[in-house]
Tab-separated table of N, CA and C in Angstrom:
chain	number	residue	atom	x	y	z
A	1	MET	N	218.167	22.596	-40.521
A	1	MET	CA	219.293	22.064	-39.781
A	1	MET	C	219.890	23.105	-38.836
A	2	HIS	N	219.995	24.342	-39.284
A	2	HIS	CA	220.556	25.393	-38.440
A	2	HIS	C	219.696	25.618	-37.206
A	3	ASP	N	218.370	25.601	-37.381
A	3	ASP	CA	217.485	25.825	-36.245
A	3	ASP	C	217.604	24.691	-35.230
A	4	THR	N	217.842	23.475	-35.688
A	4	THR	CA	218.032	22.348	-34.775
A	4	THR	C	219.256	22.584	-33.896
A	5	HIS	N	220.321	23.068	-34.489
A	5	HIS	CA	221.545	23.378	-33.746
A	5	HIS	C	221.275	24.504	-32.741
A	6	LEU	N	220.552	25.530	-33.168
A	6	LEU	CA	220.250	26.654	-32.286
A	6	LEU	C	219.368	26.211	-31.120
A	7	ILE	N	218.381	25.373	-31.385
A	7	ILE	CA	217.520	24.867	-30.316
A	7	ILE	C	218.345	24.094	-29.293
A	8	GLU	N	219.283	23.295	-29.756
A	8	GLU	CA	220.141	22.535	-28.833
A	8	GLU	C	220.984	23.474	-27.974
A	9	LYS	N	221.523	24.519	-28.573
A	9	LYS	CA	222.319	25.494	-27.817
A	9	LYS	C	221.448	26.240	-26.804
A	10	ILE	N	220.222	26.583	-27.194
A	10	ILE	CA	219.293	27.231	-26.270
A	10	ILE	C	219.015	26.305	-25.088
A	11	TYR	N	218.725	25.037	-25.381
A	11	TYR	CA	218.460	24.064	-24.328
A	11	TYR	C	219.646	23.978	-23.360
A	12	GLU	N	220.846	23.808	-23.892
A	12	GLU	CA	222.039	23.691	-23.054
A	12	GLU	C	222.236	24.931	-22.187
A	13	SER	N	221.983	26.099	-22.746
A	13	SER	CA	222.147	27.346	-21.991
A	13	SER	C	221.109	27.458	-20.880
A	14	ILE	N	219.869	27.108	-21.186
A	14	ILE	CA	218.818	27.161	-20.167
A	14	ILE	C	219.144	26.213	-19.019
A	15	VAL	N	219.544	24.999	-19.345
A	15	VAL	CA	219.873	24.011	-18.312
A	15	VAL	C	221.018	24.523	-17.431
A	16	GLU	N	222.016	25.130	-18.024
A	16	GLU	CA	223.144	25.661	-17.249
A	16	GLU	C	222.698	26.812	-16.347
A	17	ILE	N	221.873	27.708	-16.870
A	17	ILE	CA	221.361	28.823	-16.055
A	17	ILE	C	220.533	28.283	-14.898
A	18	CYS	N	219.706	27.294	-15.177
A	18	CYS	CA	218.876	26.692	-14.129
A	18	CYS	C	219.747	26.024	-13.073
A	19	ARG	N	220.785	25.330	-13.493
A	19	ARG	CA	221.692	24.679	-12.552
A	19	ARG	C	222.365	25.714	-11.650
A	20	GLN	N	222.849	26.789	-12.244
A	20	GLN	CA	223.536	27.838	-11.489
A	20	GLN	C	222.619	28.535	-10.493
A	21	ASN	N	221.323	28.585	-10.809
A	21	ASN	CA	220.371	29.312	-9.973
A	21	ASN	C	219.407	28.390	-9.218
A	22	SER	N	219.716	27.108	-9.193
A	22	SER	CA	218.924	26.098	-8.475
A	22	SER	C	217.454	26.088	-8.902
A	23	ILE	N	217.201	26.308	-10.186
A	23	ILE	CA	215.839	26.254	-10.715
A	23	ILE	C	215.546	24.809	-11.124
A	24	VAL	N	214.464	24.251	-10.585
A	24	VAL	CA	214.121	22.861	-10.883
A	24	VAL	C	212.926	22.743	-11.823
A	25	LYS	N	212.203	23.846	-12.022
A	25	LYS	CA	211.053	23.839	-12.925
A	25	LYS	C	210.931	25.234	-13.532
A	26	VAL	N	210.997	25.313	-14.860
A	26	VAL	CA	210.906	26.599	-15.564
A	26	VAL	C	209.435	26.924	-15.796
A	27	ALA	N	208.999	28.072	-15.273
A	27	ALA	CA	207.610	28.493	-15.457
A	27	ALA	C	207.455	29.389	-16.679
A	28	ASP	N	208.441	30.245	-16.918
A	28	ASP	CA	208.325	31.262	-17.957
A	28	ASP	C	209.714	31.569	-18.490
A	29	ILE	N	209.826	31.637	-19.805
A	29	ILE	CA	211.107	31.986	-20.408
A	29	ILE	C	210.885	32.947	-21.566
A	30	HIS	N	211.722	33.967	-21.627
A	30	HIS	CA	211.679	34.959	-22.702
A	30	HIS	C	213.002	34.880	-23.462
A	31	ILE	N	212.890	34.763	-24.775
A	31	ILE	CA	214.064	34.615	-25.632
A	31	ILE	C	213.931	35.529	-26.839
A	32	GLU	N	215.042	36.131	-27.216
A	32	GLU	CA	215.109	36.872	-28.471
A	32	GLU	C	215.850	35.984	-29.465
A	33	ILE	N	215.280	35.852	-30.659
A	33	ILE	CA	215.863	35.012	-31.706
A	33	ILE	C	215.933	35.835	-32.985
A	34	ASP	N	216.929	35.538	-33.802
A	34	ASP	CA	217.073	36.252	-35.073
A	34	ASP	C	215.802	36.151	-35.894
A	35	GLU	N	215.432	37.254	-36.503
A	35	GLU	CA	214.182	37.322	-37.263
A	35	GLU	C	214.151	36.380	-38.469
A	36	GLY	N	215.283	35.847	-38.883
A	36	GLY	CA	215.325	34.910	-39.996
A	36	GLY	C	215.106	33.457	-39.573
A	37	SER	N	215.005	33.226	-38.280
A	37	SER	CA	214.846	31.865	-37.771
A	37	SER	C	213.425	31.363	-37.992
A	38	HIS	N	213.302	30.041	-38.112
A	38	HIS	CA	211.993	29.415	-38.254
A	38	HIS	C	211.502	28.823	-36.932
A	39	ILE	N	212.210	29.098	-35.851
A	39	ILE	CA	211.814	28.587	-34.540
A	39	ILE	C	210.585	29.352	-34.061
A	40	THR	N	209.575	28.602	-33.640
A	40	THR	CA	208.357	29.196	-33.091
A	40	THR	C	208.250	28.810	-31.620
A	41	GLU	N	207.367	29.499	-30.907
A	41	GLU	CA	207.173	29.191	-29.488
A	41	GLU	C	206.728	27.747	-29.281
A	42	PRO	N	205.705	27.251	-30.030
A	42	PRO	CA	205.297	25.846	-29.831
A	42	PRO	C	206.408	24.845	-30.168
A	43	LEU	N	207.158	25.112	-31.235
A	43	LEU	CA	208.245	24.213	-31.626
A	43	LEU	C	209.321	24.173	-30.547
A	44	LEU	N	209.726	25.324	-30.059
A	44	LEU	CA	210.763	25.370	-29.035
A	44	LEU	C	210.298	24.664	-27.766
A	45	LEU	N	209.078	24.920	-27.350
A	45	LEU	CA	208.552	24.262	-26.151
A	45	LEU	C	208.520	22.745	-26.328
A	46	GLU	N	208.095	22.294	-27.498
A	46	GLU	CA	208.056	20.854	-27.764
A	46	GLU	C	209.444	20.235	-27.648
A	47	ARG	N	210.431	20.885	-28.235
A	47	ARG	CA	211.803	20.350	-28.202
A	47	ARG	C	212.375	20.379	-26.790
A	48	LEU	N	212.105	21.450	-26.046
A	48	LEU	CA	212.594	21.523	-24.668
A	48	LEU	C	211.951	20.444	-23.811
A	49	THR	N	210.647	20.259	-23.964
A	49	THR	CA	209.921	19.247	-23.201
A	49	THR	C	210.391	17.845	-23.565
A	50	ASP	N	210.684	17.614	-24.839
A	50	ASP	CA	211.205	16.313	-25.266
A	50	ASP	C	212.533	15.999	-24.570
A	51	ARG	N	213.354	17.012	-24.368
A	51	ARG	CA	214.664	16.814	-23.739
A	51	ARG	C	214.576	16.627	-22.230
A	52	ASP	N	213.665	17.374	-21.564
A	52	ASP	CA	213.555	17.296	-20.102
A	52	ASP	C	212.138	17.663	-19.677
A	53	SER	N	211.284	16.663	-19.623
A	53	SER	CA	209.867	16.913	-19.347
A	53	SER	C	209.617	17.417	-17.932
A	54	SER	N	210.484	17.117	-16.979
A	54	SER	CA	210.259	17.613	-15.616
A	54	SER	C	210.646	19.088	-15.488
A	55	LEU	N	211.709	19.504	-16.123
A	55	LEU	CA	212.150	20.903	-16.048
A	55	LEU	C	211.190	21.832	-16.788
A	56	PHE	N	210.605	21.351	-17.890
A	56	PHE	CA	209.765	22.195	-18.740
A	56	PHE	C	208.300	21.759	-18.757
A	57	SER	N	207.816	21.144	-17.684
A	57	SER	CA	206.465	20.580	-17.684
A	57	SER	C	205.348	21.618	-17.798
A	58	CYS	N	205.525	22.786	-17.228
A	58	CYS	CA	204.483	23.835	-17.257
A	58	CYS	C	205.096	25.162	-17.670
A	59	THR	N	205.811	25.166	-18.760
A	59	THR	CA	206.567	26.341	-19.180
A	59	THR	C	205.823	27.145	-20.239
A	60	ASP	N	205.831	28.461	-20.082
A	60	ASP	CA	205.363	29.380	-21.112
A	60	ASP	C	206.591	29.943	-21.813
A	61	VAL	N	206.628	29.817	-23.138
A	61	VAL	CA	207.749	30.307	-23.933
A	61	VAL	C	207.308	31.553	-24.685
A	62	HIS	N	208.129	32.591	-24.610
A	62	HIS	CA	207.862	33.844	-25.316
A	62	HIS	C	209.080	34.171	-26.178
A	63	ILE	N	208.850	34.332	-27.473
A	63	ILE	CA	209.936	34.651	-28.399
A	63	ILE	C	209.689	36.013	-29.017
A	64	ASP	N	210.730	36.841	-29.005
A	64	ASP	CA	210.740	38.101	-29.739
A	64	ASP	C	211.756	37.946	-30.861
A	65	TYR	N	211.359	38.307	-32.067
A	65	TYR	CA	212.248	38.198	-33.217
A	65	TYR	C	212.916	39.539	-33.458
A	66	ARG	N	214.249	39.522	-33.529
A	66	ARG	CA	215.050	40.730	-33.703
A	66	ARG	C	216.140	40.457	-34.745
A	67	PRO	N	216.686	41.502	-35.336
A	67	PRO	CA	217.801	41.304	-36.273
A	67	PRO	C	219.103	41.059	-35.497
A	68	LEU	N	219.352	39.816	-35.130
A	68	LEU	CA	220.494	39.476	-34.280
A	68	LEU	C	221.642	38.823	-35.032
A	69	GLY	N	221.379	38.247	-36.154
A	69	GLY	CA	222.395	37.480	-36.870
A	69	GLY	C	222.048	36.006	-36.825
A	70	LYS	N	222.465	35.288	-37.851
A	70	LYS	CA	222.152	33.859	-37.954
A	70	LYS	C	222.613	33.101	-36.721
A	71	LEU	N	221.817	32.113	-36.338
A	71	LEU	CA	222.133	31.219	-35.230
A	71	LEU	C	222.388	31.962	-33.921
A	72	THR	N	221.656	33.051	-33.727
A	72	THR	CA	221.822	33.832	-32.509
A	72	THR	C	220.511	33.890	-31.752
A	73	ALA	N	220.615	33.667	-30.457
A	73	ALA	CA	219.472	33.799	-29.563
A	73	ALA	C	219.971	34.395	-28.253
A	74	VAL	N	219.111	35.154	-27.599
A	74	VAL	CA	219.441	35.754	-26.315
A	74	VAL	C	218.345	35.379	-25.333
A	75	ILE	N	218.728	34.711	-24.253
A	75	ILE	CA	217.767	34.392	-23.204
A	75	ILE	C	217.671	35.629	-22.327
A	76	THR	N	216.516	36.302	-22.383
A	76	THR	CA	216.385	37.558	-21.649
A	76	THR	C	215.870	37.370	-20.235
A	77	SER	N	215.087	36.312	-19.995
A	77	SER	CA	214.679	36.030	-18.620
A	77	SER	C	214.166	34.602	-18.482
A	78	ILE	N	214.377	34.064	-17.287
A	78	ILE	CA	213.854	32.767	-16.913
A	78	ILE	C	213.243	32.912	-15.536
A	79	ASP	N	212.021	32.445	-15.386
A	79	ASP	CA	211.351	32.453	-14.095
A	79	ASP	C	210.960	31.023	-13.789
A	80	GLY	N	211.199	30.595	-12.569
A	80	GLY	CA	210.859	29.219	-12.245
A	80	GLY	C	210.925	28.944	-10.755
A	81	GLU	N	210.714	27.688	-10.413
A	81	GLU	CA	210.733	27.247	-9.030
A	81	GLU	C	212.133	26.762	-8.672
A	82	SER	N	212.599	27.216	-7.528
A	82	SER	CA	213.907	26.744	-7.088
A	82	SER	C	213.738	25.543	-6.176
A	83	GLY	N	214.741	24.731	-6.187
A	83	GLY	CA	214.692	23.527	-5.376
A	83	GLY	C	215.724	23.587	-4.261
A	84	GLY	N	215.381	22.989	-3.152
A	84	GLY	CA	216.286	22.858	-2.014
A	84	GLY	C	216.846	24.114	-1.598
């Protein structure tokens, strides 16, 4: 249940960053997640794609596990295509 909440927060943060930077398609994303989390790269990509298949259609997800604290993730970089 905790990981579901964290995935939703990650999704919301990515969407906001993309909106602020006019990114319409995410090509590559790097995230640091607490080492106690059960979130994996395939799981996160699946959940992101389920929420917005156009934004995450060809995305590579990279996760580094660090001792960050429960329910903590840090988006370290997003690379993508900008629109308009």
